[in-house]
mmCIF file of C-alpha atoms and ligand atoms in Angstrom:
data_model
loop_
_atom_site.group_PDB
_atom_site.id
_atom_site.type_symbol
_atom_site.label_atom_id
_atom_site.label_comp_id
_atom_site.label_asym_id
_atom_site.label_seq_id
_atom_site.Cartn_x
_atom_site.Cartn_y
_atom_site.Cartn_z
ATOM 1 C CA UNK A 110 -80.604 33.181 -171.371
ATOM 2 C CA UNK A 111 -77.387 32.625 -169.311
ATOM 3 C CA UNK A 112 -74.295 33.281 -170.875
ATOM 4 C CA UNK A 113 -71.204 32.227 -169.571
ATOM 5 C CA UNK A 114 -67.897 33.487 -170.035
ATOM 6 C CA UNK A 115 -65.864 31.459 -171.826
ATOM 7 C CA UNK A 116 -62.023 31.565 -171.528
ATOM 8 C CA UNK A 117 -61.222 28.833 -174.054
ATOM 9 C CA UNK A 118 -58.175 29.131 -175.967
ATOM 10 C CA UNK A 119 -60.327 28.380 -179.297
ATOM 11 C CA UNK A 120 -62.993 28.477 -180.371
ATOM 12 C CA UNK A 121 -63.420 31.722 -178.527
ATOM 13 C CA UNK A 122 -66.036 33.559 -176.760
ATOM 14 C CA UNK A 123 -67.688 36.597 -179.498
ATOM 15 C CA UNK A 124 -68.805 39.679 -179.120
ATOM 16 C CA UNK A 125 -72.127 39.699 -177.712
ATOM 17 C CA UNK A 126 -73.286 42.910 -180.165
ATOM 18 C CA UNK A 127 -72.153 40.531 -182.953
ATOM 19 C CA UNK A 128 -73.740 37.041 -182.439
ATOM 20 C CA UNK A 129 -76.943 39.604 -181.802
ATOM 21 C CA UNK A 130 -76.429 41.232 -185.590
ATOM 22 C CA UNK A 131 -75.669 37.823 -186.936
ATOM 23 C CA UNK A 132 -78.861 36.386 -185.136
ATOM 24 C CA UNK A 133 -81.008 39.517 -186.250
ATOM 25 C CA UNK A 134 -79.887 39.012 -189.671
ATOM 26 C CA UNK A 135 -79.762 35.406 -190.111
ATOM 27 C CA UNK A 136 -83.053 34.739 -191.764
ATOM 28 C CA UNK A 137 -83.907 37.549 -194.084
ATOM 29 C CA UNK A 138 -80.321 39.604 -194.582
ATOM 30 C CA UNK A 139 -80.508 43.017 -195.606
ATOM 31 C CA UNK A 140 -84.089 42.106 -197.292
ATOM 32 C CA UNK A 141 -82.297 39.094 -199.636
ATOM 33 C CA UNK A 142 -84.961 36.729 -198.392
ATOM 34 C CA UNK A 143 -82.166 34.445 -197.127
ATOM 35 C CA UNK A 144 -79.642 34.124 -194.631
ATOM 36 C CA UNK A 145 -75.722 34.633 -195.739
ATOM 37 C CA UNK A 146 -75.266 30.892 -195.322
ATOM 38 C CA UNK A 147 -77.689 30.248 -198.105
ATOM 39 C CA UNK A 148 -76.668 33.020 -200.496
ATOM 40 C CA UNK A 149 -74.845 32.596 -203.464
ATOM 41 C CA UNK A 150 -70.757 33.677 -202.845
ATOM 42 C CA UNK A 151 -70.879 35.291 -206.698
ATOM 43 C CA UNK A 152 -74.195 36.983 -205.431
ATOM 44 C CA UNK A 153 -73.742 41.165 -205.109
ATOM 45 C CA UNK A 154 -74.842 40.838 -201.840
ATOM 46 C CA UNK A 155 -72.203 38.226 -200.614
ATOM 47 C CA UNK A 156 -69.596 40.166 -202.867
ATOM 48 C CA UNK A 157 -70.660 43.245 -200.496
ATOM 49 C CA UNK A 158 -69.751 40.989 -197.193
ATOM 50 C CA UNK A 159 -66.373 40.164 -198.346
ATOM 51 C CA UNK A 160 -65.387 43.181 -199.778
ATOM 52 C CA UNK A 161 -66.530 44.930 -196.475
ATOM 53 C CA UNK A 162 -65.007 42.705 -194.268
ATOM 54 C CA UNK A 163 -61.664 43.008 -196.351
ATOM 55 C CA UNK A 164 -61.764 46.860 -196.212
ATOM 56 C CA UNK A 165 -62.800 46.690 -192.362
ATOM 57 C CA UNK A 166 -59.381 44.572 -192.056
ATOM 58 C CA UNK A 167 -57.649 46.813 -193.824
ATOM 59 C CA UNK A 168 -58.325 50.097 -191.933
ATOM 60 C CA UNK A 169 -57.834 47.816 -188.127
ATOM 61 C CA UNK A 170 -54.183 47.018 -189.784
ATOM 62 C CA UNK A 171 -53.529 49.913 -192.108
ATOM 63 C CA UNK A 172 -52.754 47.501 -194.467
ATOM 64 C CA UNK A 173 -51.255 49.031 -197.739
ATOM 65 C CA UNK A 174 -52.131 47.942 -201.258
ATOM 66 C CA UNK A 175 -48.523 46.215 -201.720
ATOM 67 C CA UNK A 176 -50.208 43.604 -199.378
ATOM 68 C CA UNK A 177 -53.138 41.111 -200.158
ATOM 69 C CA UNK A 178 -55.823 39.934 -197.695
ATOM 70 C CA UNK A 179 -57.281 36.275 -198.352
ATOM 71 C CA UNK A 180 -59.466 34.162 -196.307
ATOM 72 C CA UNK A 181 -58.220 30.391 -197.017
ATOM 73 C CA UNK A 182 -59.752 27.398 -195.251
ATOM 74 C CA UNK A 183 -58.320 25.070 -193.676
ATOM 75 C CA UNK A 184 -57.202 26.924 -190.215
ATOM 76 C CA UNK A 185 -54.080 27.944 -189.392
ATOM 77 C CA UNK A 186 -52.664 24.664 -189.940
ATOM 78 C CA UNK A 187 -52.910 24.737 -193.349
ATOM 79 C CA UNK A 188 -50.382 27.345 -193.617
ATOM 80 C CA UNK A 189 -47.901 25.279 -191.781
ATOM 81 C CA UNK A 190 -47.611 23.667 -195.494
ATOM 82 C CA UNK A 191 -48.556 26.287 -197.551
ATOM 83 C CA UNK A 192 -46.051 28.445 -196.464
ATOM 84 C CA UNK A 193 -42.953 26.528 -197.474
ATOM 85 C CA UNK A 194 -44.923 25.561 -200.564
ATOM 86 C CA UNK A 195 -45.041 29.151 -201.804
ATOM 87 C CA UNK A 196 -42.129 30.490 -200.510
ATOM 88 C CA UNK A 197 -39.367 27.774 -201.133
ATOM 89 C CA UNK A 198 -36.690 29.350 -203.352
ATOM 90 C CA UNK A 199 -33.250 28.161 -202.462
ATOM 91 C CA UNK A 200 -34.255 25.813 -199.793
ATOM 92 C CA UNK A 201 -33.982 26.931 -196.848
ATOM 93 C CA UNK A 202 -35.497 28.762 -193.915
ATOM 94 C CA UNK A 203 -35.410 30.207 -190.246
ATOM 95 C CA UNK A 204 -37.471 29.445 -187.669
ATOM 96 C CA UNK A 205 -37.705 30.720 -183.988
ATOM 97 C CA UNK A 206 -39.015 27.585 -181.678
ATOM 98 C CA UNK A 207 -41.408 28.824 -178.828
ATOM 99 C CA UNK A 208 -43.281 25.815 -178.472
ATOM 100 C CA UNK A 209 -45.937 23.527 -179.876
ATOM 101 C CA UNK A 210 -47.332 25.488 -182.896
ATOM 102 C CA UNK A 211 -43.606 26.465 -183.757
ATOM 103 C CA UNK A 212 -42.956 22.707 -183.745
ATOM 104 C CA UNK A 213 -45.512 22.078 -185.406
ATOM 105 C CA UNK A 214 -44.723 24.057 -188.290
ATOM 106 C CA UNK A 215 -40.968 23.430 -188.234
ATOM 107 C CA UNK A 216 -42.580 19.304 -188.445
ATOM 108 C CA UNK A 217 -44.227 20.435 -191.564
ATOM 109 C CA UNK A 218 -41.559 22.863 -193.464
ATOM 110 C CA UNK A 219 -38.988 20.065 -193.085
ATOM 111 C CA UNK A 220 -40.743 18.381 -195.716
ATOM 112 C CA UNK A 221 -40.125 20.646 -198.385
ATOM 113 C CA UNK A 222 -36.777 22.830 -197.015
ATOM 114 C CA UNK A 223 -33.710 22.653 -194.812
ATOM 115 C CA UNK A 224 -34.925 24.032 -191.537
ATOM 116 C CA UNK A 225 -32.455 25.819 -189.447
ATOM 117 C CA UNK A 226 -33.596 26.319 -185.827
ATOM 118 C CA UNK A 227 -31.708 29.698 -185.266
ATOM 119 C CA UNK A 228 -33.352 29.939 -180.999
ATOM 120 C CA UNK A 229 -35.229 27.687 -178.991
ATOM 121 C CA UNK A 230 -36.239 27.912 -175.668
ATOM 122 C CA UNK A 231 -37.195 24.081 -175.428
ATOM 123 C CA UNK A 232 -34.574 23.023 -173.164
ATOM 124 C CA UNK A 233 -36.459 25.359 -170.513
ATOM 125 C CA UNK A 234 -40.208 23.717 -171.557
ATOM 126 C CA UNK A 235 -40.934 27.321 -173.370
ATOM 127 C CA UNK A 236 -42.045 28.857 -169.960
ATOM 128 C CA UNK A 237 -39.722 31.750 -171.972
ATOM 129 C CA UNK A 238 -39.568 33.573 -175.574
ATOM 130 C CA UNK A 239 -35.799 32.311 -177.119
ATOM 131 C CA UNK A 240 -34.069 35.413 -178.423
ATOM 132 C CA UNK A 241 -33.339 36.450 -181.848
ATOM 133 C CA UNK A 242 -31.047 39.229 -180.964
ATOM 134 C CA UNK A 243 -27.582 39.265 -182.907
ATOM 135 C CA UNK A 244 -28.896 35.866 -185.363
ATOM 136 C CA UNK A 245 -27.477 36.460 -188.777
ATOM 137 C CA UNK A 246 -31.141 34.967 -190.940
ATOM 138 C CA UNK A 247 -30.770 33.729 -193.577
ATOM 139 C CA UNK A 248 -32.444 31.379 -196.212
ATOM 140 C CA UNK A 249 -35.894 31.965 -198.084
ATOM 141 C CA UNK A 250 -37.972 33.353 -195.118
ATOM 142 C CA UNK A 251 -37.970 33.540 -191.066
ATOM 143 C CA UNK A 252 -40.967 31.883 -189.398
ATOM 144 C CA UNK A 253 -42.225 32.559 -186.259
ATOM 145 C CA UNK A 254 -45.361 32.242 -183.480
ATOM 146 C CA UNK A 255 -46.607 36.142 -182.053
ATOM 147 C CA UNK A 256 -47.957 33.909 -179.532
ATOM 148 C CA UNK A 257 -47.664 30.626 -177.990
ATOM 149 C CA UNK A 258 -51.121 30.179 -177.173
ATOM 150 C CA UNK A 259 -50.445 26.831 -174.653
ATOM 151 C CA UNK A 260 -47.332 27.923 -173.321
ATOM 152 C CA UNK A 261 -48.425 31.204 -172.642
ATOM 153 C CA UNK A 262 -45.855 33.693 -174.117
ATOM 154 C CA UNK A 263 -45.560 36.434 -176.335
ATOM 155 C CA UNK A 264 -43.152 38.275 -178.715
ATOM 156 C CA UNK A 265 -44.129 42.209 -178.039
ATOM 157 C CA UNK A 266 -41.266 42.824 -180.583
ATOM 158 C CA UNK A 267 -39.901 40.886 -183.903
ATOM 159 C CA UNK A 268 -37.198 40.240 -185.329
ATOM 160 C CA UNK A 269 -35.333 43.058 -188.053
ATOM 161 C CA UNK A 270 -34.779 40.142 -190.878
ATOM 162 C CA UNK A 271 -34.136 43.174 -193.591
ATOM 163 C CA UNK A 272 -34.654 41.641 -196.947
ATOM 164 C CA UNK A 273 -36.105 38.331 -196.039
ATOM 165 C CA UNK A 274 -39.652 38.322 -195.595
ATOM 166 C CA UNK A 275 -40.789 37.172 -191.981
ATOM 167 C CA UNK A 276 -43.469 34.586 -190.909
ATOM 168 C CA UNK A 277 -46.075 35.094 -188.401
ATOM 169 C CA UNK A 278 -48.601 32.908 -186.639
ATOM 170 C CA UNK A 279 -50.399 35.201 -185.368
ATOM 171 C CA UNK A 280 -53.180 33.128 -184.796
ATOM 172 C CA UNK A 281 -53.913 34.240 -180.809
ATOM 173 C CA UNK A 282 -52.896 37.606 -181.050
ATOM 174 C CA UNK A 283 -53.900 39.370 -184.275
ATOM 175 C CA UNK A 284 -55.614 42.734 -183.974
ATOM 176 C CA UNK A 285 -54.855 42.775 -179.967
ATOM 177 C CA UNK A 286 -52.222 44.854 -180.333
ATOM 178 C CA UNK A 287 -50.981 47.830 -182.940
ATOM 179 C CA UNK A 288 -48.237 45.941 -185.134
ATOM 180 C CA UNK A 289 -46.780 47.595 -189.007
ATOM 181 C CA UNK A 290 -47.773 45.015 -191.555
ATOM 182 C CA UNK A 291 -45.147 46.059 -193.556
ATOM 183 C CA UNK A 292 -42.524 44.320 -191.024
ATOM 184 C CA UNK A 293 -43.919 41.016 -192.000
ATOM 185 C CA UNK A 294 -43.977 39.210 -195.041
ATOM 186 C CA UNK A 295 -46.734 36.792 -194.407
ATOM 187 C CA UNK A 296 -49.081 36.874 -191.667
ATOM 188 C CA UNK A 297 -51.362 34.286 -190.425
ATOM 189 C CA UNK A 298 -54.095 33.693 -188.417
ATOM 190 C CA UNK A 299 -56.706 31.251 -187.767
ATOM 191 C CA UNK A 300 -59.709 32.773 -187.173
ATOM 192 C CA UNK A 301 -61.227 31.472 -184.123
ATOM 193 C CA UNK A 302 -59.353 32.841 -181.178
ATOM 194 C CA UNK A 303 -59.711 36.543 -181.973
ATOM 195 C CA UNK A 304 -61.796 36.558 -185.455
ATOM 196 C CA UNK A 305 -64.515 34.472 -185.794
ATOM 197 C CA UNK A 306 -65.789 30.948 -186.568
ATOM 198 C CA UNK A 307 -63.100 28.270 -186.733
ATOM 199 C CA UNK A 308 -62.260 26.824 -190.202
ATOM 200 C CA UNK A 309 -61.576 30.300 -191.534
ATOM 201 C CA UNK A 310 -58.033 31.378 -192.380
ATOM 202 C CA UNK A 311 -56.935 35.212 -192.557
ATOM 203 C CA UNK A 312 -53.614 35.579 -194.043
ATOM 204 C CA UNK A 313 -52.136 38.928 -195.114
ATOM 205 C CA UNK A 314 -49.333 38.555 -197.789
ATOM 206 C CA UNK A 315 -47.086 40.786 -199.443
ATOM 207 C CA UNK A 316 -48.014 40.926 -203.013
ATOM 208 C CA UNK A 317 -44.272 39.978 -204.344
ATOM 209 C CA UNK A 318 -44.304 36.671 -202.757
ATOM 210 C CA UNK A 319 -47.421 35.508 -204.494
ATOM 211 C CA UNK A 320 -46.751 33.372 -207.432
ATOM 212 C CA UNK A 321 -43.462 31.586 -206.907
ATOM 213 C CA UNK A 322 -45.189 28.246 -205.962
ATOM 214 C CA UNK A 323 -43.235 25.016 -207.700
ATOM 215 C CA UNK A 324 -45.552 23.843 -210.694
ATOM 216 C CA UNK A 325 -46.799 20.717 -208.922
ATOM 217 C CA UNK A 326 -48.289 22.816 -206.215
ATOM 218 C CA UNK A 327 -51.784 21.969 -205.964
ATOM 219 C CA UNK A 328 -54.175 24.528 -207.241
ATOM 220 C CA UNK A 329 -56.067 24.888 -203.679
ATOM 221 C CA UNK A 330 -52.417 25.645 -201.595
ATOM 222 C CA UNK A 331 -51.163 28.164 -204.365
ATOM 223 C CA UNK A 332 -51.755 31.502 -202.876
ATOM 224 C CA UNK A 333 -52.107 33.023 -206.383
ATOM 225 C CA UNK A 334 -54.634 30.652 -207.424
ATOM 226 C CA UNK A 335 -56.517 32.539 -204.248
ATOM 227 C CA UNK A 336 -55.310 36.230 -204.555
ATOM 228 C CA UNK A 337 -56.434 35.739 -208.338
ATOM 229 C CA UNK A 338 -59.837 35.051 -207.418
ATOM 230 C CA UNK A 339 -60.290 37.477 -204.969
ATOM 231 C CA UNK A 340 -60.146 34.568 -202.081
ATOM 232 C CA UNK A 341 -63.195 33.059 -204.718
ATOM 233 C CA UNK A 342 -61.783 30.284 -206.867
ATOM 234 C CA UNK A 343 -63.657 27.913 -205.070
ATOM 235 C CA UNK A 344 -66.563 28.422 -202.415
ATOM 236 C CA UNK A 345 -65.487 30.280 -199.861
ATOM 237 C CA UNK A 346 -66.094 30.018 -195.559
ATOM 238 C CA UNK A 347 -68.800 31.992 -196.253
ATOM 239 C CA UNK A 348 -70.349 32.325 -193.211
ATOM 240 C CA UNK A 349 -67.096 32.545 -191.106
ATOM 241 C CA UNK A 350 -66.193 35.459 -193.280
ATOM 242 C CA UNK A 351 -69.368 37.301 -192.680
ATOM 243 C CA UNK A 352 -68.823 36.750 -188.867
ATOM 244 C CA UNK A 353 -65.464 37.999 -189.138
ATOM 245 C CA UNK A 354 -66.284 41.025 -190.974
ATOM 246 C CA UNK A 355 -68.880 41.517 -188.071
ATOM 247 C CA UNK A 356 -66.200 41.644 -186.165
ATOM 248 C CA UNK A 357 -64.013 43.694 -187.895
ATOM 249 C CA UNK A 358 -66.848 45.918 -187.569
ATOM 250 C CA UNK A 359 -67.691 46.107 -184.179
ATOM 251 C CA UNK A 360 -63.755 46.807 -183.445
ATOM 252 C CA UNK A 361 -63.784 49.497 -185.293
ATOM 253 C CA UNK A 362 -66.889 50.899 -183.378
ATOM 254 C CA UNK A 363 -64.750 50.671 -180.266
ATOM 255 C CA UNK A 364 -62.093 52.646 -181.420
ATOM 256 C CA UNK A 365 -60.191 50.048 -183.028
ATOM 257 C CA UNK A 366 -56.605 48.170 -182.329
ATOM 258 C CA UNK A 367 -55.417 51.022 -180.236
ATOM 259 C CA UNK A 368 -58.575 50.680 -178.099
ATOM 260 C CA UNK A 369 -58.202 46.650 -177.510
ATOM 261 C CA UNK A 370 -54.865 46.818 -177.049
ATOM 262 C CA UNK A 371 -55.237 49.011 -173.949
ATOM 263 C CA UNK A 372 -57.933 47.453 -172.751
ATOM 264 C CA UNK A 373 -56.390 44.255 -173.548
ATOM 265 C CA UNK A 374 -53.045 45.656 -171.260
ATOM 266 C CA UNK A 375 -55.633 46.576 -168.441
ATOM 267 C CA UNK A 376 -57.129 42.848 -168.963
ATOM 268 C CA UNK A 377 -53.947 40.984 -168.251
ATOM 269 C CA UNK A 378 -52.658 43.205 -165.625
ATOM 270 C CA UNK A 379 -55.637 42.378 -163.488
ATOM 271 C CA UNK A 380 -55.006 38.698 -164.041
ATOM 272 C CA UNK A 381 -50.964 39.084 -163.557
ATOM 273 C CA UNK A 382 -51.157 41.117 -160.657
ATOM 274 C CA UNK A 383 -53.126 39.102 -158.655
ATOM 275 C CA UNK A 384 -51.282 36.244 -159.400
ATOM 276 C CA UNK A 385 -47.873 37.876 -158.405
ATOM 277 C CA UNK A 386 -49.242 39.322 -155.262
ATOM 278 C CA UNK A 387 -50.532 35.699 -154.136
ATOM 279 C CA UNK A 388 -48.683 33.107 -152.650
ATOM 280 C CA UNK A 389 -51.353 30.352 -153.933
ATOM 281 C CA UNK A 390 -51.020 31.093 -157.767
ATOM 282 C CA UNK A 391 -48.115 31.195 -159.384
ATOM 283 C CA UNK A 392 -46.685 31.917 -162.822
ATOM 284 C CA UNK A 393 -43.378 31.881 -163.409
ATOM 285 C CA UNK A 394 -43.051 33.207 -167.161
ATOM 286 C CA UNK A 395 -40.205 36.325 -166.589
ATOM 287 C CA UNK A 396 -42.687 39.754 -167.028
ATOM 288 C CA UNK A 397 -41.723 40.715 -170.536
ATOM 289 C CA UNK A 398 -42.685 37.726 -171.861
ATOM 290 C CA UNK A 399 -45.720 37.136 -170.504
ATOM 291 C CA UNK A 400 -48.982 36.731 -173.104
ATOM 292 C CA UNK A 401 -51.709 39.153 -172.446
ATOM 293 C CA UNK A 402 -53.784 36.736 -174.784
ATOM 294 C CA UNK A 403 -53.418 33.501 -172.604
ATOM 295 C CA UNK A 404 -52.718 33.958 -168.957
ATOM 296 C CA UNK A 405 -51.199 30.392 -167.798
ATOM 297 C CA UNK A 406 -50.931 29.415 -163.839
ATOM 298 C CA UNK A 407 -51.338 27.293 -160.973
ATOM 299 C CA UNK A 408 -52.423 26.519 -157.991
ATOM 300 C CA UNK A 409 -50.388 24.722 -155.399
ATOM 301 C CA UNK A 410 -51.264 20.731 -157.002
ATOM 302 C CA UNK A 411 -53.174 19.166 -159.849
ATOM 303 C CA UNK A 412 -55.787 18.677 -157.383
ATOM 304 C CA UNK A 413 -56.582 21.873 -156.753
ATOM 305 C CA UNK A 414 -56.198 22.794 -160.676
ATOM 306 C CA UNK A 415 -59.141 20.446 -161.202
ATOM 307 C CA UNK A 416 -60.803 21.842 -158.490
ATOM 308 C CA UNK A 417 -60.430 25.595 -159.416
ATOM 309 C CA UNK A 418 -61.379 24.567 -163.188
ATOM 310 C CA UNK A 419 -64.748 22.674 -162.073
ATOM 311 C CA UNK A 420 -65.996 24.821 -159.382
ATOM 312 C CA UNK A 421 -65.372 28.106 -161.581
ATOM 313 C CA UNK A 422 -67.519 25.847 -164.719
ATOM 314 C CA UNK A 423 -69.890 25.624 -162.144
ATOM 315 C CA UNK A 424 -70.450 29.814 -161.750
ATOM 316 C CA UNK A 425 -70.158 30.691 -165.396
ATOM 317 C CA UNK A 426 -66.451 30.853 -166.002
ATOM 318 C CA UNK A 427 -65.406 28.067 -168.352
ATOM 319 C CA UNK A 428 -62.921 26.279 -170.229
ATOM 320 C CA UNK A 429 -60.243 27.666 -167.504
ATOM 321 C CA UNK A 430 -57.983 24.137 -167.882
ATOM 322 C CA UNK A 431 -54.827 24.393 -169.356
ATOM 323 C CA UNK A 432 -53.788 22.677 -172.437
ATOM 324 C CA UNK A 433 -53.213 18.817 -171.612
ATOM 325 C CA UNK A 434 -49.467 19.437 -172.730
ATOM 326 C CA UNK A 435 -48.867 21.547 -170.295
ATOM 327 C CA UNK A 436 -51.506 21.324 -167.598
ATOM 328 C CA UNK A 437 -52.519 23.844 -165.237
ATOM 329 C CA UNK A 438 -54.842 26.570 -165.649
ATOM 330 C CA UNK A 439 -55.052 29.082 -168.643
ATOM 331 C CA UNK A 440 -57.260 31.867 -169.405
ATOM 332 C CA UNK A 441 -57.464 33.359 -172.765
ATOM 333 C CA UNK A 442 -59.299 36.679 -172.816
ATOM 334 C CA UNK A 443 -59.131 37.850 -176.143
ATOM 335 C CA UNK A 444 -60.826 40.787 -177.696
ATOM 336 C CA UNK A 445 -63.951 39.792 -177.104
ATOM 337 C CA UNK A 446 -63.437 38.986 -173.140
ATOM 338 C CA UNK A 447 -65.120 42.116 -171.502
ATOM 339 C CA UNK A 448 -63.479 43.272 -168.854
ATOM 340 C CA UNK A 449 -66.306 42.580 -166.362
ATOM 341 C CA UNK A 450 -65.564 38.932 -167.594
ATOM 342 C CA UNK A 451 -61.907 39.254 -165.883
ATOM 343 C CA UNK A 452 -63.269 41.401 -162.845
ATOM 344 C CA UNK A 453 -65.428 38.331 -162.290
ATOM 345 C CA UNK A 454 -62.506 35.770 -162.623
ATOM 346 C CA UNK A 455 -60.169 37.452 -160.684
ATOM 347 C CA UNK A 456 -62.685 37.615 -157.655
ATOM 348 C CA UNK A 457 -63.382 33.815 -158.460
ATOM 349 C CA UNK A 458 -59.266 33.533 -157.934
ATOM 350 C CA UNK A 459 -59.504 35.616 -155.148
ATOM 351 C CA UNK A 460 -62.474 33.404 -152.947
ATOM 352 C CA UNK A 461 -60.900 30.513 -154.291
ATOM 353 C CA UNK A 462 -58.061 31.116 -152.643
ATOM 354 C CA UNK A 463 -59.676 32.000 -149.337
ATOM 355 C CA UNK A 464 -61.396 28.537 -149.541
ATOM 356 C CA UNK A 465 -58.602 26.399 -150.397
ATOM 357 C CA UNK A 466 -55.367 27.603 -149.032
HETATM 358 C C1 PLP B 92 -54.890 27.503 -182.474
HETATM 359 C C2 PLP B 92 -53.591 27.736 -183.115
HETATM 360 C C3 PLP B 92 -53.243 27.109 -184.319
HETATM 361 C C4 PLP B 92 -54.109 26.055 -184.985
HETATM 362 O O1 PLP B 92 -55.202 26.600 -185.603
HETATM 363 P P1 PLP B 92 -56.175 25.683 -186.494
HETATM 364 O O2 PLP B 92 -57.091 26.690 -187.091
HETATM 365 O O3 PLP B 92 -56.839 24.727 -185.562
HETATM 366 O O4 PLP B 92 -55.357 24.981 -187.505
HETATM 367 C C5 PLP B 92 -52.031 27.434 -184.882
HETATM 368 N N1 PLP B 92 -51.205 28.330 -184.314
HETATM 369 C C6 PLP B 92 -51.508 28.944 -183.147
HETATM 370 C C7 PLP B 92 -50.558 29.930 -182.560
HETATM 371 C C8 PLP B 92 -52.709 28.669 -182.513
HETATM 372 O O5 PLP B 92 -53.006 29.273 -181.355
#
């Protein structure tokens, strides 16, 4: 077997302990004669999967009973609609623009409310976080993205938006770093950057904003219909949520989101400071805002971006291109990115360098 490590933005590299359980327990789980995928969801052994992986979530978060914990389909995306569905009340809402999933959203939400853009960094290309210091929000809710996964950037602090409820993507950054739930209204998070299979959704929601969705609101994008059910009106991702609550698991073990997010810290910094102490790569992103999720640079020309993305492919380290928006070279090393998976990109960068400066 020769694994490679894989610094894709999504679908991410797993744990290695928990593709091993998953493999180990695929055809005959916990003596069920079957393997999760073929088990019934209203089963007691499939009810024990979801419930665990719910708890697991909980504890990782500290996530109090005023909130609810549902695993949706329909990635992250999904929620770029279902969130103004459910939470449209006067008509209006906030959003902080950081780039393309922002945009995205802000694309979507216009269909159903008045959209004020309250900060935008898109006259610089988003190579910085806008600020939200001193904005007076207002409207039904403030949306924003933790991380902008292409661009490279991340919020290590939110926005104070008192009574309205706040809006987080936090689809490349959830559980990397201690955060209070109770800041956030609504968070999101497709699962396959730091959860598990793609497909899955995890949002967390705060239990008041559950069943305010207009009356033509179809059944499937009503987050009641799904907090009703316990995430089981319909079949559910099974399998992704069993992975997922693998995971859940298995961060725990390691001492949980205090434990990744200083490992996580030591991850980047590797990454950063060579970077900044070479005159070959470059990333200009200003420090604070840099993502310790996605690590964008360059070399000196395209050329050599191609170059540095194929020959590293061709020792075990893929997926290194940046996103064809932006171009360049990105690394995501999310949770599951060991560190000896950095140590041997950063000497990559380092004979790389040697050889093509
Ligand atoms: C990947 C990503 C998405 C899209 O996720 P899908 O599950 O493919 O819909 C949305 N937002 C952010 C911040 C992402 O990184």
């Amino acid at each position: 077997m020769n694994r490679v490590y894989n610094f894709s933005s999504g679908p991410a590299q797993l744990p290695l302990d928990v593709l091993a359980k998953a493999q180990a327990e695929m055809l005959d789980y916990k003596g069920t004669g079957m393997s999760v995928m073929e088990m019934s969801h209203r089963s007691a052994a499939y009810k024990d999967v979801i419930e665990t992986a719910e708890k697991n979530l909980r504890a990782l978060y500290n996530i109090s009973d005023e909130y609810a914990v549902l695993f949706l389909q329909g990635g992250a995306s999904l929620q770029f609609s279902m969130v103004p569905m459910n939470l449209k009340k006067t008509g209006s809402a906030d959003f902080i623009d950081s780039g393309y999933w922002s945009q995205k959203a802000i694309k979507e939400a216009k269909k159903y409310l008045n959209v004020r853009t309250v900060c935008s960094t898109k006259e610089e290309n988003f190579n910085s976080l806008p600020n939200f210091d001193g904005i007076n929000f207002e409207g039904d809710y403030v949306y924003m993205t933790s991380n902008n996964t292409i661009y490279g950037t991340e919020f290590k602090r939110y926005p104070k938006t008192g009574n309205i409820p706040l809006v987080a993507d936090m689809s490349s950054d959830i559980l990397s770093r201690k955060i209070d739930v109770n800041d956030f209204g609504i968070i999101f998070a497709g699962a396959q950057k730091n959860i598990g299979p793609s497909g899955l959704c995890v949002v967390i929601i705060r239990k008041d904003l559950i069943g305010n969705a207009a009356e033509t609101t179809p059944i499937m994008l009503d987050y009641k219909t799904h907090s009703e059910n316990g995430s089981m009106y319909n079949t559910p991702p099974t399998y992704g949520i069993y992975v997922a609550g693998l995971v859940f698991e298995w961060m725990l073990a390691q001492g949980g989101v205090e434990a990744f997010e200083k490992i996580n810290a030591e991850k980047a910094a590797m990454v950063y400071d060579l970077i900044d102490n070479s005159s070959f790569y470059s990333n200009t992103i200003p420090a604070d805002d840099r993502s310790l999720m996605n690590v964008v640079f360059k070399t000196p020309s395209e050329d050599l971006d191609k170059k540095f993305a194929k020959d590293a492919a061709a020792k075990g380290l893929i997926s290194l291109g940046g996103h064809r928006a932006v171009g360049g070279l990105r690394a995501s090393i999310y949770n599951a990115m060991p560190i000896v998976g950095v140590k041997a990109l950063v000497e990559f960068m380092k004979d790389f360098e040697l050889a093509n400066k």
